[in-house]
Tab-separated table of C-alpha atoms in Angstrom:
chain	number	residue	atom	x	y	z
Q	15	MET	CA	115.068	101.905	115.755
Q	16	SER	CA	115.947	105.303	117.244
Q	17	GLY	CA	116.714	106.610	113.753
Q	18	TYR	CA	113.266	105.750	112.349
Q	19	VAL	CA	112.378	108.533	109.915
Q	20	TRP	CA	108.546	108.517	109.862
Q	21	GLN	CA	107.880	109.140	113.562
Q	22	HIS	CA	104.294	108.968	114.838
Q	23	ASP	CA	104.309	112.601	115.942
Q	24	LEU	CA	104.911	113.918	112.423
Q	25	LYS	CA	102.008	115.906	111.025
Q	26	GLY	CA	99.868	113.586	108.926
Q	27	GLU	CA	101.470	110.348	110.141
Q	28	ALA	CA	98.289	108.918	111.638
Q	29	GLU	CA	96.453	109.563	108.364
Q	30	ARG	CA	99.332	108.088	106.332
Q	31	LEU	CA	99.146	104.870	108.367
Q	32	ARG	CA	95.356	104.792	108.028
Q	33	LEU	CA	95.726	104.983	104.254
Q	34	MET	CA	98.436	102.312	104.294
Q	35	SER	CA	96.106	99.990	106.180
Q	36	ARG	CA	93.324	100.663	103.691
Q	37	LEU	CA	95.649	99.921	100.780
Q	38	LEU	CA	97.543	96.922	102.129
Q	39	ASP	CA	95.098	95.151	104.432
Q	40	PRO	CA	93.286	93.269	101.612
Q	41	SER	CA	96.566	91.847	100.306
Q	42	SER	CA	97.911	91.093	103.781
Q	43	ARG	CA	94.718	89.306	104.805
Q	44	PHE	CA	94.774	87.213	101.627
Q	45	HIS	CA	98.298	85.961	102.262
Q	46	LEU	CA	97.706	85.448	105.984
Q	47	SER	CA	94.591	83.418	105.225
Q	48	ARG	CA	96.727	81.050	103.181
Q	49	THR	CA	98.679	80.109	106.323
Q	50	GLY	CA	95.484	78.597	107.707
Q	51	VAL	CA	95.243	80.980	110.666
Q	52	THR	CA	92.246	79.849	112.646
Q	53	GLU	CA	90.568	79.401	116.017
Q	54	GLY	CA	92.981	79.012	118.903
Q	55	TRP	CA	96.162	80.299	117.238
Q	56	GLN	CA	98.625	82.403	119.221
Q	57	CYS	CA	99.811	85.303	117.033
Q	58	LEU	CA	102.331	88.133	117.237
Q	59	GLU	CA	102.367	91.216	115.023
Q	60	ILE	CA	105.574	93.256	115.140
Q	61	GLY	CA	105.404	96.901	114.067
Q	62	ALA	CA	101.609	96.863	114.166
Q	63	GLY	CA	101.237	100.622	113.540
Q	64	ASN	CA	97.558	101.410	114.039
Q	65	GLY	CA	96.639	97.788	114.741
Q	66	SER	CA	94.297	97.164	111.804
Q	67	LEU	CA	95.890	93.846	110.880
Q	68	SER	CA	96.020	92.648	114.483
Q	69	GLU	CA	92.310	93.387	114.872
Q	70	TRP	CA	91.595	91.194	111.852
Q	71	LEU	CA	93.828	88.425	113.219
Q	72	ALA	CA	91.957	88.580	116.522
Q	73	GLU	CA	88.740	87.858	114.637
Q	74	GLN	CA	90.334	84.813	113.000
Q	75	VAL	CA	91.723	83.220	116.170
Q	76	GLY	CA	88.521	83.640	118.164
Q	77	ARG	CA	88.027	83.462	121.901
Q	78	THR	CA	90.464	80.589	122.378
Q	79	GLY	CA	93.280	82.329	120.505
Q	80	HIS	CA	95.275	85.442	121.227
Q	81	VAL	CA	97.008	88.235	119.305
Q	82	LEU	CA	99.844	90.330	120.717
Q	83	ALA	CA	100.030	93.615	118.761
Q	84	THR	CA	103.379	95.331	119.272
Q	85	ASP	CA	105.093	98.475	118.138
Q	86	LEU	CA	108.065	100.489	119.308
Q	87	ARG	CA	105.507	103.227	119.971
Q	88	PRO	CA	102.013	101.758	120.390
Q	89	ASP	CA	100.387	105.190	120.830
Q	90	LEU	CA	98.350	104.848	117.619
Q	91	MET	CA	96.673	101.695	118.983
Q	92	GLN	CA	94.943	103.396	121.913
Q	93	ASP	CA	91.523	102.356	120.595
Q	94	VAL	CA	92.566	98.793	119.738
Q	95	ALA	CA	91.280	96.390	122.338
Q	96	GLY	CA	89.621	93.034	122.809
Q	97	PRO	CA	89.513	90.063	125.149
Q	98	ASN	CA	91.919	88.170	122.882
Q	99	LEU	CA	94.056	91.147	121.776
Q	100	THR	CA	96.866	92.749	123.781
Q	101	VAL	CA	98.804	95.885	122.793
Q	102	GLN	CA	102.362	96.282	124.036
Q	103	ALA	CA	105.469	98.381	123.405
Q	104	PHE	CA	108.155	96.144	121.932
Q	105	ASP	CA	111.601	96.443	120.334
Q	106	VAL	CA	112.203	93.499	118.005
Q	107	VAL	CA	115.971	93.987	118.226
Q	108	ARG	CA	116.269	93.917	122.026
Q	109	ASP	CA	113.115	92.537	123.654
Q	110	GLU	CA	111.776	89.022	124.107
Q	111	PRO	CA	108.023	88.737	123.460
Q	112	PRO	CA	105.790	87.333	126.202
Q	113	GLY	CA	103.798	84.302	125.163
Q	114	ALA	CA	106.367	82.820	122.775
Q	115	PRO	CA	106.424	80.540	120.900
Q	116	PHE	CA	103.723	81.553	118.413
Q	117	ASP	CA	101.699	79.845	115.698
Q	118	LEU	CA	102.040	82.941	113.507
Q	119	ILE	CA	104.283	86.008	113.464
Q	120	ALA	CA	103.346	88.846	111.112
Q	121	VAL	CA	105.571	91.746	110.047
Q	122	ARG	CA	104.583	94.434	107.564
Q	123	ALA	CA	106.586	97.427	106.297
Q	124	LEU	CA	109.076	97.237	109.162
Q	125	LEU	CA	112.264	95.476	108.093
Q	126	HIS	CA	113.210	98.038	105.446
Q	127	HIS	CA	113.532	100.642	108.234
Q	128	LEU	CA	115.533	98.361	110.504
Q	129	PRO	CA	119.358	98.299	110.192
Q	130	GLU	CA	119.390	94.986	112.118
Q	131	ARG	CA	116.794	93.509	109.741
Q	132	ARG	CA	118.602	90.241	109.030
Q	133	ASN	CA	119.195	89.476	112.691
Q	134	ALA	CA	115.571	90.367	113.441
Q	135	VAL	CA	114.452	87.607	111.073
Q	136	THR	CA	116.601	85.101	112.982
Q	137	ARG	CA	114.980	86.206	116.239
Q	138	MET	CA	111.470	85.909	114.813
Q	139	VAL	CA	112.079	82.371	113.569
Q	140	ARG	CA	113.240	81.442	117.073
Q	141	TRP	CA	109.908	82.678	118.456
Q	142	LEU	CA	107.882	80.356	116.211
Q	143	LYS	CA	106.404	77.069	117.329
Q	144	PRO	CA	107.367	73.990	115.305
Q	145	GLY	CA	104.942	74.180	112.390
Q	146	GLY	CA	104.431	77.916	112.948
Q	147	TRP	CA	104.285	80.481	110.152
Q	148	LEU	CA	106.202	83.711	109.505
Q	149	PHE	CA	104.583	86.359	107.293
Q	150	VAL	CA	106.706	89.262	106.042
Q	151	GLN	CA	105.408	91.976	103.690
Q	152	GLU	CA	108.032	94.496	102.616
Q	153	PRO	CA	108.580	96.966	99.764
Q	154	ASP	CA	110.673	96.735	96.642
Q	155	PHE	CA	111.103	99.990	94.750
Q	156	TYR	CA	111.985	98.580	91.331
Q	157	PRO	CA	108.845	100.212	89.775
Q	158	THR	CA	110.463	103.621	90.345
Q	159	TRP	CA	112.921	102.772	87.562
Q	160	THR	CA	110.116	103.324	85.021
Q	161	VAL	CA	108.573	106.503	86.457
Q	162	GLU	CA	107.971	109.361	84.023
Q	163	PRO	CA	108.559	112.218	83.364
Q	164	PRO	CA	112.377	112.160	83.741
Q	165	SER	CA	112.255	114.797	86.486
Q	166	GLN	CA	110.112	112.466	88.602
Q	167	ASN	CA	112.343	109.519	87.803
Q	168	LYS	CA	115.256	111.498	89.240
Q	169	LEU	CA	113.210	112.396	92.317
Q	170	TRP	CA	112.637	108.712	93.102
Q	171	GLU	CA	116.290	107.877	92.445
Q	172	ALA	CA	117.223	110.542	94.984
Q	173	PHE	CA	114.564	109.247	97.390
Q	174	VAL	CA	116.022	105.716	97.344
Q	175	ARG	CA	119.587	107.051	97.799
Q	176	TRP	CA	118.426	109.271	100.670
Q	177	GLY	CA	116.756	106.281	102.286
Q	178	ALA	CA	119.971	104.266	102.038
Q	179	SER	CA	121.792	107.089	103.842
Q	180	HIS	CA	119.385	106.447	106.751
Q	181	GLN	CA	119.985	102.668	106.514
Q	182	ILE	CA	116.583	102.158	104.894
Q	183	ASP	CA	116.637	99.306	102.374
Q	184	PHE	CA	113.941	100.014	99.800
Q	185	TYR	CA	114.779	96.768	97.980
Q	186	VAL	CA	114.491	94.447	100.988
Q	187	GLY	CA	111.327	92.736	99.733
Q	188	ARG	CA	113.281	90.627	97.229
Q	189	LYS	CA	115.761	89.478	99.900
Q	190	VAL	CA	113.344	88.045	102.437
Q	191	PRO	CA	112.614	84.666	100.755
Q	192	ALA	CA	116.304	83.704	100.759
Q	193	TRP	CA	116.611	84.765	104.407
Q	194	LEU	CA	113.721	82.493	105.391
Q	195	GLN	CA	115.313	79.629	103.496
Q	196	GLU	CA	118.622	80.237	105.292
Q	197	GLU	CA	116.697	80.003	108.583
Q	198	GLY	CA	115.401	76.566	107.644
Q	199	LEU	CA	111.790	77.518	106.940
Q	200	THR	CA	109.895	75.435	104.397
Q	201	GLY	CA	106.956	75.920	102.053
Q	202	ILE	CA	108.254	79.386	101.236
Q	203	GLY	CA	106.098	81.455	98.933
Q	204	ALA	CA	106.683	85.030	97.799
Q	205	GLU	CA	104.585	87.286	95.573
Q	206	GLY	CA	105.154	90.881	94.551
Q	207	HIS	CA	102.230	93.254	94.122
Q	208	ALA	CA	102.789	96.526	92.254
Q	209	ILE	CA	99.906	98.996	92.068
Q	210	LEU	CA	99.250	101.368	89.181
Q	211	TYR	CA	97.563	104.480	90.517
Q	212	ASN	CA	96.581	107.953	89.388
Q	213	GLY	CA	96.594	111.366	90.975
Q	214	GLY	CA	93.903	111.919	93.565
Q	215	SER	CA	93.673	108.221	94.439
Q	216	ALA	CA	94.228	106.866	97.933
Q	217	PHE	CA	97.655	105.616	96.900
Q	218	ALA	CA	98.639	109.065	95.610
Q	219	GLN	CA	97.382	110.644	98.834
Q	220	TRP	CA	99.439	108.149	100.839
Q	221	TRP	CA	102.575	109.185	98.972
Q	222	ASP	CA	101.667	112.858	99.292
Q	223	TYR	CA	101.617	112.492	103.077
Q	224	GLY	CA	104.806	110.428	103.057
Q	225	LEU	CA	106.902	112.856	101.032
Q	226	ARG	CA	105.582	116.000	102.700
Q	227	GLU	CA	106.624	114.617	106.088
Q	228	VAL	CA	110.251	114.246	105.000
Q	229	ALA	CA	110.435	117.001	102.355
Q	230	GLY	CA	112.894	119.082	104.379
Q	231	GLN	CA	115.288	116.150	104.692
Q	232	LEU	CA	114.908	115.229	101.029
Q	233	LYS	CA	115.967	118.742	100.088
Q	234	SER	CA	118.769	119.250	102.616
Q	235	GLU	CA	120.168	115.709	102.677
Q	236	GLY	CA	119.048	114.209	99.378
Q	237	GLY	CA	119.532	117.187	97.080
Q	238	VAL	CA	115.942	117.084	95.805
Q	239	PRO	CA	115.024	120.482	94.304
Q	240	ASP	CA	111.857	122.317	95.253
Q	241	ALA	CA	110.695	122.147	91.636
Q	242	ALA	CA	110.722	118.330	91.642
Q	243	LEU	CA	108.690	118.185	94.855
Q	244	ASP	CA	106.233	120.811	93.627
Q	245	GLU	CA	105.774	118.808	90.433
Q	246	PHE	CA	105.222	115.649	92.508
Q	247	TYR	CA	102.503	117.315	94.597
Q	248	GLU	CA	100.800	118.589	91.457
Q	249	LEU	CA	100.874	115.174	89.753
Q	250	ALA	CA	99.588	113.531	92.940
Q	251	ARG	CA	96.415	115.588	92.486
Q	252	ASP	CA	96.064	115.044	88.723
Q	253	PRO	CA	93.585	112.235	87.909
Q	254	ASP	CA	95.023	111.998	84.381
Q	255	TYR	CA	98.519	111.138	85.660
Q	256	TRP	CA	99.162	107.411	86.108
Q	257	THR	CA	102.293	105.866	87.566
Q	258	THR	CA	103.661	103.048	89.725
Q	259	THR	CA	106.291	103.547	92.402
Q	260	ILE	CA	106.381	100.599	94.782
Q	261	ALA	CA	105.811	96.851	94.910
Q	262	PHE	CA	105.028	95.005	98.125
Q	263	THR	CA	106.439	91.491	98.369
Q	264	ALA	CA	104.508	89.147	100.650
Q	265	THR	CA	106.596	86.193	101.835
Q	266	THR	CA	105.463	83.289	103.994
Q	267	GLY	CA	107.436	80.375	105.372
Q	268	ARG	CA	106.807	77.597	107.866
Q	269	LYS	CA	109.023	76.279	110.614
Q	270	PRO	CA	109.322	72.512	110.186
Q	271	PRO	CA	107.096	70.526	112.564
Q	272	ALA	CA	108.874	68.796	115.404
């Protein structure tokens, strides 16, 4: 994870993660609710970011349950606390989580950044109790294929290629269900959610933060011209411009009961 591109100390990163939580939490909570998460469950969130999802899980498991919120850098969870919620630094590739096995393990927007993503899934399944659930929500960038105008379509093509050069898999969302099946999980369900948004919306602001943070690399490493980025920033402020750039695939699977 040392090569992670969107580091927490980048200007605007805390706000980008706040917007991501605002945009994704409703979907994540819906899919997590379908696992039956309830009083007394022991839960682990990996790559918890600002901890918004772990806070919600802590409400679901109540006083008799517990949530371990982890991140490689948990500095953005300084204000996340509770009698049934623990925050801890954790590397999913190298560390073993305290408190395993778990009733539920949740991962959101992490695997696509992780070169060892497939092996990480194997490790997570090992940390589940018999009958425990794994929830994985990851992106799939197929909507970028339809982006207009052509100059913006080329920008997103370059963005995906640049990501691949950093071992970021922007199509990992579609791969996760098969990985869970290979690990022997059952009851697998997967749904993709693509959002249409216009300039000035929260989603457009989220992307504005995201691209500004890596604009220098996109230009020097990805060959993205200044004009394409300037056009992107302008369209991200234009309420009459509508587009779709990303789908999030939520996948759940259950470890067979003993």
